[in-house]
Every structure is written in C-alpha cells, then in structure tokens.
Amino acid sequence: MLSFRLLSLTVCAMICAGCSVKEDRTGCPCRLMLDFSEVDPSVVKSADFHLSASDGFIFTGAVEAGSFDDEVVVDVPRERIRVVSVCGAGNNVGEAGITIPYGEDCPPVYMHVSDVQADGESVREVVMMRKNHCRMRINVIGEDHEVVNLILKGNVNGYGRDGQPSAGRFVYKSAPDASGEISAVLPRQVDNTLVLEVDDGTGVSKSFAIGEYIASSGYDWSSPDLHDIILDIDFAITHVLLTIMGWDKEYKYEIVI
C-alpha cells in the first residue's frame, strides 16, 4: 500500500512539473520596435524621436539616415505610448514643441506622430515622416520690387509636443528679389485666416486674404503631406493666380482691395 501511495505521489509531481504556470508579466516592460525603413534618406537625413506616456515616462533619441534600415528598440511601459519623430526643426525645438520665432517662417519640418498601444511583450511601429510644411513661392508682377515688402500673417506659430499646430502669431516679412519673387515656408494651417500684406515703403497698401483663396482651390491642410504653392500677384490686371504643385489646374481670383 505504501509503495502504491509513493508511486501516486511521484506521478502527480511529474504531472505538475510538466504543466505550465502562467506568469503575471503586467509589470514587465514592452519592447517597442521603431521601424524607420520607409523613410526616404534622400529627403530626411536624420530623425529625432520622443516617446512619452501618461505615467511620466519619457525617452528621446536620434537616428541617422544610414541606420534607417536598423530597428530602434526601446523598453516602454505597457500602456499607450505617444511617438513623435521630427526632422528639419533645427533650434526651434523646445519643451513646448516646435515654435516659430516671430518674424521668421516655418522650418522645413518632416514629422511622424502616432499613439502605440504597448500592451504586449513587443510591438512594432513603422515611422512615416510626413511633409509638415508648405513652401509658398510668391511672384509679384507689375510693381516696383525694390520698394515692396510682403508680409505674411497667420494664427499658427509652430507645433505642440503632440505634433498638432499650435495657436500663436505668425508674421514673416520679406522683400522680393530682383525677379520679384519671395519664398516662404508655412506651417500647417487650422483655418483660412492667412493674409498677405503689401508694404510699399510707406505702410500697408494692399491686403490679400490668401487663406480664403487657398481654401477655395480645394487645398487640404489636413493632408498627410502638404503640397507646395505658387502665388502670382499681378497688380496691373488685378488678379491672383494660385498654382498647387502636383496639381494640373490653376486658380484665378480677382483682387479685392
């Protein structure tokens, strides 16, 4: 009888040893794998990234173009992680995000912003650096270029840490070159209030609601990649000609002074 009991206990012990016991890993970190392989190294030479979570977790790093094919692995808390990657912001990055100094135009930024639910042992996020700026070329026709200043005014002065446009005064002033052209880089807009003012040397002589013109063309400021714009202002025959780069159509608007 004793031998039978010992045999039974031995078999039970072997069965228990063969069973898997689930381990509670909720307190363990998640391996977040950032995949930069889709980023075009001919456009983006390097990318800074910022990871954050609601529990106060923050991690920052940088990746050079030569390493875009190598995954970046970071241990993060098992919760929602905000992933922000930026290129082209220069010295305009601060605690609040990207701020455009008063009097300057927007830096040519490329950005990726996403929320990743890191609730497993590992998760992969493909980073897509989007063109988050619009380069506007303005051509002045029929005016003395040497005495004309063009002033762009708007209500977006950069981007917050969440990658969204931040509210603030945007003012950029420039004199056209010998050919009558200026180039200005605009941040992503949130409304149609963008204005172009013409200073003839004695003060503002003309004002153009170019935000309304751009909106009338069907331009989408929420597009993942912003198109560039060409704006021809012809004072002699009083019209504005708007061209969206990559589109086949031009948009003509009569000037209302």
CSV table of C-alpha atoms in Angstrom, one decimal:
chain,number,residue,atom,x,y,z
A,1,MET,CA,0.0,0.0,0.0
A,2,LEU,CA,2.8,2.4,0.9
A,3,SER,CA,4.6,1.7,-2.4
A,4,PHE,CA,1.4,2.4,-4.3
A,5,ARG,CA,1.0,5.7,-2.5
A,6,LEU,CA,4.6,6.7,-3.2
A,7,LEU,CA,4.1,5.9,-6.9
A,8,SER,CA,0.9,8.0,-7.0
A,9,LEU,CA,2.7,11.0,-5.4
A,10,THR,CA,5.6,10.6,-7.8
A,11,VAL,CA,3.3,10.6,-10.9
A,12,CYS,CA,1.4,13.7,-9.5
A,13,ALA,CA,4.6,15.5,-9.0
A,14,MET,CA,5.7,14.7,-12.6
A,15,ILE,CA,2.4,15.9,-14.0
A,16,CYS,CA,2.6,19.2,-12.0
A,17,ALA,CA,6.1,19.7,-13.2
A,18,GLY,CA,5.0,19.3,-16.8
A,19,CYS,CA,2.2,21.8,-16.5
A,20,SER,CA,2.9,25.5,-17.5
A,21,VAL,CA,2.1,28.1,-14.9
A,22,LYS,CA,1.2,31.5,-16.4
A,23,GLU,CA,3.4,34.2,-15.2
A,24,ASP,CA,2.0,37.7,-14.4
A,25,ARG,CA,4.0,39.9,-16.7
A,26,THR,CA,1.8,43.0,-16.5
A,27,GLY,CA,4.6,44.8,-14.6
A,28,CYS,CA,7.2,44.0,-17.3
A,29,PRO,CA,8.1,46.5,-20.0
A,30,CYS,CA,7.1,46.2,-23.6
A,31,ARG,CA,9.7,46.1,-26.4
A,32,LEU,CA,8.8,49.0,-28.7
A,33,MET,CA,10.5,48.5,-32.1
A,34,LEU,CA,10.6,51.6,-34.2
A,35,ASP,CA,11.0,50.8,-38.0
A,36,PHE,CA,12.4,53.7,-40.0
A,37,SER,CA,12.9,51.7,-43.2
A,38,GLU,CA,10.1,53.5,-45.0
A,39,VAL,CA,11.8,56.9,-44.5
A,40,ASP,CA,13.4,58.4,-47.6
A,41,PRO,CA,17.1,59.1,-46.7
A,42,SER,CA,17.4,61.5,-49.7
A,43,VAL,CA,14.9,63.8,-48.0
A,44,VAL,CA,15.3,63.0,-44.3
A,45,LYS,CA,19.0,63.0,-43.3
A,46,SER,CA,18.3,62.2,-39.6
A,47,ALA,CA,15.3,61.9,-37.3
A,48,ASP,CA,14.9,62.8,-33.6
A,49,PHE,CA,12.2,60.9,-31.8
A,50,HIS,CA,10.4,61.5,-28.5
A,51,LEU,CA,8.5,58.8,-26.6
A,52,SER,CA,6.1,59.6,-23.8
A,53,ALA,CA,3.4,58.0,-21.6
A,54,SER,CA,0.8,59.2,-19.1
A,55,ASP,CA,2.8,57.8,-16.2
A,56,GLY,CA,5.6,60.3,-16.8
A,57,PHE,CA,7.8,58.0,-18.9
A,58,ILE,CA,9.9,60.0,-21.4
A,59,PHE,CA,12.6,58.7,-23.8
A,60,THR,CA,14.4,60.7,-26.5
A,61,GLY,CA,16.8,59.6,-29.2
A,62,ALA,CA,18.0,60.2,-32.8
A,63,VAL,CA,18.6,58.1,-35.9
A,64,GLU,CA,20.9,58.9,-38.8
A,65,ALA,CA,19.8,58.1,-42.3
A,66,GLY,CA,22.5,55.4,-42.6
A,67,SER,CA,20.7,53.5,-39.8
A,68,PHE,CA,17.1,53.7,-41.1
A,69,ASP,CA,17.2,50.0,-42.0
A,70,ASP,CA,18.0,49.1,-38.4
A,71,GLU,CA,15.2,48.8,-35.9
A,72,VAL,CA,15.4,51.0,-32.8
A,73,VAL,CA,14.3,49.1,-29.7
A,74,VAL,CA,13.2,50.8,-26.6
A,75,ASP,CA,11.7,49.2,-23.4
A,76,VAL,CA,8.5,51.2,-22.6
A,77,PRO,CA,5.6,50.8,-20.1
A,78,ARG,CA,2.7,48.6,-21.0
A,79,GLU,CA,0.3,51.4,-21.9
A,80,ARG,CA,-0.4,53.9,-24.7
A,81,ILE,CA,2.9,55.5,-25.9
A,82,ARG,CA,2.9,58.7,-27.9
A,83,VAL,CA,5.6,58.5,-30.6
A,84,VAL,CA,6.8,61.8,-32.2
A,85,SER,CA,9.6,61.9,-34.7
A,86,VAL,CA,10.9,65.2,-36.2
A,87,CYS,CA,13.4,66.2,-38.9
A,88,GLY,CA,14.3,69.7,-40.0
A,89,ALA,CA,13.2,71.7,-37.0
A,90,GLY,CA,16.7,72.9,-36.1
A,91,ASN,CA,17.0,75.0,-33.0
A,92,ASN,CA,13.2,75.7,-32.9
A,93,VAL,CA,12.5,72.6,-30.7
A,94,GLY,CA,11.8,73.3,-27.0
A,95,GLU,CA,9.8,72.0,-24.1
A,96,ALA,CA,6.5,73.1,-25.7
A,97,GLY,CA,7.4,71.6,-29.1
A,98,ILE,CA,8.4,73.5,-32.3
A,99,THR,CA,8.0,77.3,-32.0
A,100,ILE,CA,8.5,79.6,-35.0
A,101,PRO,CA,10.2,82.8,-33.8
A,102,TYR,CA,8.2,86.0,-34.5
A,103,GLY,CA,9.4,87.4,-37.9
A,104,GLU,CA,10.6,84.1,-39.3
A,105,ASP,CA,9.0,81.5,-41.4
A,106,CYS,CA,8.4,77.8,-40.6
A,107,PRO,CA,11.4,75.4,-40.7
A,108,PRO,CA,11.0,72.7,-43.4
A,109,VAL,CA,9.8,70.0,-40.9
A,110,TYR,CA,9.0,66.4,-41.6
A,111,MET,CA,7.1,64.7,-38.7
A,112,HIS,CA,5.6,61.4,-37.6
A,113,VAL,CA,3.1,61.4,-34.8
A,114,SER,CA,1.2,58.3,-33.5
A,115,ASP,CA,-0.1,56.6,-30.4
A,116,VAL,CA,1.0,53.0,-29.9
A,117,GLN,CA,-0.8,50.6,-27.6
A,118,ALA,CA,2.2,48.8,-26.0
A,119,ASP,CA,0.2,46.1,-24.1
A,120,GLY,CA,2.2,43.0,-25.1
A,121,GLU,CA,5.7,41.8,-24.9
A,122,SER,CA,6.6,43.6,-28.1
A,123,VAL,CA,5.1,45.9,-30.6
A,124,ARG,CA,6.4,47.4,-33.9
A,125,GLU,CA,5.7,50.9,-35.2
A,126,VAL,CA,6.5,51.9,-38.8
A,127,VAL,CA,7.7,55.5,-38.8
A,128,MET,CA,6.4,57.6,-41.7
A,129,MET,CA,8.0,61.0,-41.9
A,130,ARG,CA,5.4,63.3,-43.4
A,131,LYS,CA,6.0,66.7,-45.0
A,132,ASN,CA,4.6,69.0,-42.4
A,133,HIS,CA,5.3,72.3,-44.2
A,134,CYS,CA,4.2,74.2,-47.3
A,135,ARG,CA,6.7,76.1,-49.3
A,136,MET,CA,5.0,79.1,-50.9
A,137,ARG,CA,6.6,80.9,-53.8
A,138,ILE,CA,5.1,84.4,-54.3
A,139,ASN,CA,5.7,86.2,-57.6
A,140,VAL,CA,5.0,90.0,-57.7
A,141,ILE,CA,4.2,91.3,-61.2
A,142,GLY,CA,3.7,94.9,-62.3
A,143,GLU,CA,5.2,96.6,-59.2
A,144,ASP,CA,8.5,98.3,-58.2
A,145,HIS,CA,10.1,95.3,-56.5
A,146,GLU,CA,12.8,97.3,-54.7
A,147,VAL,CA,10.3,99.2,-52.6
A,148,VAL,CA,7.8,96.5,-51.9
A,149,ASN,CA,7.8,94.3,-48.8
A,150,LEU,CA,5.5,91.3,-48.5
A,151,ILE,CA,4.2,90.3,-45.1
A,152,LEU,CA,2.5,87.0,-44.3
A,153,LYS,CA,0.3,86.8,-41.2
A,154,GLY,CA,-1.4,83.8,-39.7
A,155,ASN,CA,-2.5,82.2,-36.5
A,156,VAL,CA,-0.2,79.1,-36.3
A,157,ASN,CA,3.3,79.6,-34.8
A,158,GLY,CA,4.5,76.0,-34.7
A,159,TYR,CA,3.7,72.6,-33.4
A,160,GLY,CA,3.0,71.2,-30.0
A,161,ARG,CA,4.6,68.1,-28.5
A,162,ASP,CA,1.6,66.2,-29.8
A,163,GLY,CA,2.5,67.2,-33.4
A,164,GLN,CA,-0.6,69.4,-33.7
A,165,PRO,CA,-0.4,73.0,-35.0
A,166,SER,CA,-0.1,75.5,-32.1
A,167,ALA,CA,-2.0,78.7,-31.8
A,168,GLY,CA,0.1,81.9,-31.9
A,169,ARG,CA,1.0,84.9,-34.0
A,170,PHE,CA,2.9,84.1,-37.2
A,171,VAL,CA,4.4,87.1,-39.0
A,172,TYR,CA,7.0,86.8,-41.8
A,173,LYS,CA,8.3,89.8,-43.8
A,174,SER,CA,10.5,89.7,-46.9
A,175,ALA,CA,11.4,91.8,-49.8
A,176,PRO,CA,11.1,90.3,-53.3
A,177,ASP,CA,14.4,89.6,-55.1
A,178,ALA,CA,15.3,91.2,-58.5
A,179,SER,CA,12.9,88.9,-60.3
A,180,GLY,CA,10.0,89.9,-58.0
A,181,GLU,CA,9.9,86.6,-56.0
A,182,ILE,CA,9.9,85.6,-52.4
A,183,SER,CA,9.8,82.2,-50.9
A,184,ALA,CA,8.2,81.5,-47.5
A,185,VAL,CA,7.6,78.2,-45.6
A,186,LEU,CA,4.3,77.9,-43.9
A,187,PRO,CA,3.2,75.6,-41.1
A,188,ARG,CA,0.1,73.5,-41.3
A,189,GLN,CA,-2.9,75.8,-41.0
A,190,VAL,CA,-6.1,75.3,-39.0
A,191,ASP,CA,-8.3,77.9,-40.6
A,192,ASN,CA,-8.4,80.3,-43.6
A,193,THR,CA,-7.1,83.4,-41.9
A,194,LEU,CA,-3.8,83.6,-43.6
A,195,VAL,CA,-3.2,87.1,-45.0
A,196,LEU,CA,-0.6,88.6,-47.4
A,197,GLU,CA,0.0,92.3,-47.0
A,198,VAL,CA,1.9,94.5,-49.4
A,199,ASP,CA,4.1,97.3,-47.9
A,200,ASP,CA,5.0,99.9,-50.5
A,201,GLY,CA,7.5,101.6,-48.2
A,202,THR,CA,5.1,104.0,-46.6
A,203,GLY,CA,2.9,101.4,-45.0
A,204,VAL,CA,0.5,98.6,-45.9
A,205,SER,CA,-1.1,99.5,-49.2
A,206,LYS,CA,-2.8,96.2,-50.1
A,207,SER,CA,-4.0,93.1,-48.3
A,208,PHE,CA,-4.9,89.7,-49.7
A,209,ALA,CA,-7.0,87.1,-48.0
A,210,ILE,CA,-4.8,84.3,-49.4
A,211,GLY,CA,-6.1,81.8,-46.8
A,212,GLU,CA,-9.5,82.1,-48.5
A,213,TYR,CA,-8.0,81.7,-52.0
A,214,ILE,CA,-6.2,78.6,-50.9
A,215,ALA,CA,-9.3,77.1,-49.3
A,216,SER,CA,-11.3,77.9,-52.5
A,217,SER,CA,-8.9,75.9,-54.6
A,218,GLY,CA,-9.6,72.8,-52.5
A,219,TYR,CA,-6.2,72.7,-50.9
A,220,ASP,CA,-6.3,70.4,-47.8
A,221,TRP,CA,-4.2,71.5,-44.9
A,222,SER,CA,-5.0,68.1,-43.2
A,223,SER,CA,-3.3,66.1,-45.9
A,224,PRO,CA,-0.6,63.8,-44.6
A,225,ASP,CA,2.0,65.5,-46.9
A,226,LEU,CA,1.5,69.2,-47.7
A,227,HIS,CA,1.7,70.4,-51.3
A,228,ASP,CA,3.8,73.5,-52.2
A,229,ILE,CA,2.1,76.6,-53.6
A,230,ILE,CA,2.9,79.2,-56.3
A,231,LEU,CA,1.1,82.5,-55.9
A,232,ASP,CA,1.3,85.1,-58.8
A,233,ILE,CA,0.1,88.6,-57.9
A,234,ASP,CA,-0.4,90.8,-60.9
A,235,PHE,CA,-1.2,94.4,-59.8
A,236,ALA,CA,-1.5,95.6,-63.4
A,237,ILE,CA,-4.5,93.5,-64.3
A,238,THR,CA,-5.6,93.0,-60.7
A,239,HIS,CA,-5.7,89.2,-60.2
A,240,VAL,CA,-4.2,86.5,-58.2
A,241,LEU,CA,-3.1,83.2,-59.8
A,242,LEU,CA,-2.8,80.3,-57.5
A,243,THR,CA,-1.0,77.1,-58.5
A,244,ILE,CA,-0.7,73.9,-56.3
A,245,MET,CA,2.4,71.9,-57.1
A,246,GLY,CA,1.5,68.5,-58.3
A,247,TRP,CA,-2.0,69.6,-59.5
A,248,ASP,CA,-2.9,70.2,-63.1
A,249,LYS,CA,-5.1,73.2,-62.6
A,250,GLU,CA,-4.5,76.9,-61.9
A,251,TYR,CA,-6.9,79.1,-59.9
A,252,LYS,CA,-7.5,82.7,-60.7
A,253,TYR,CA,-9.1,85.2,-58.3
A,254,GLU,CA,-9.9,88.9,-58.8
A,255,ILE,CA,-8.2,91.2,-56.4
A,256,VAL,CA,-10.4,93.0,-53.9
A,257,ILE,CA,-8.5,95.8,-52.3
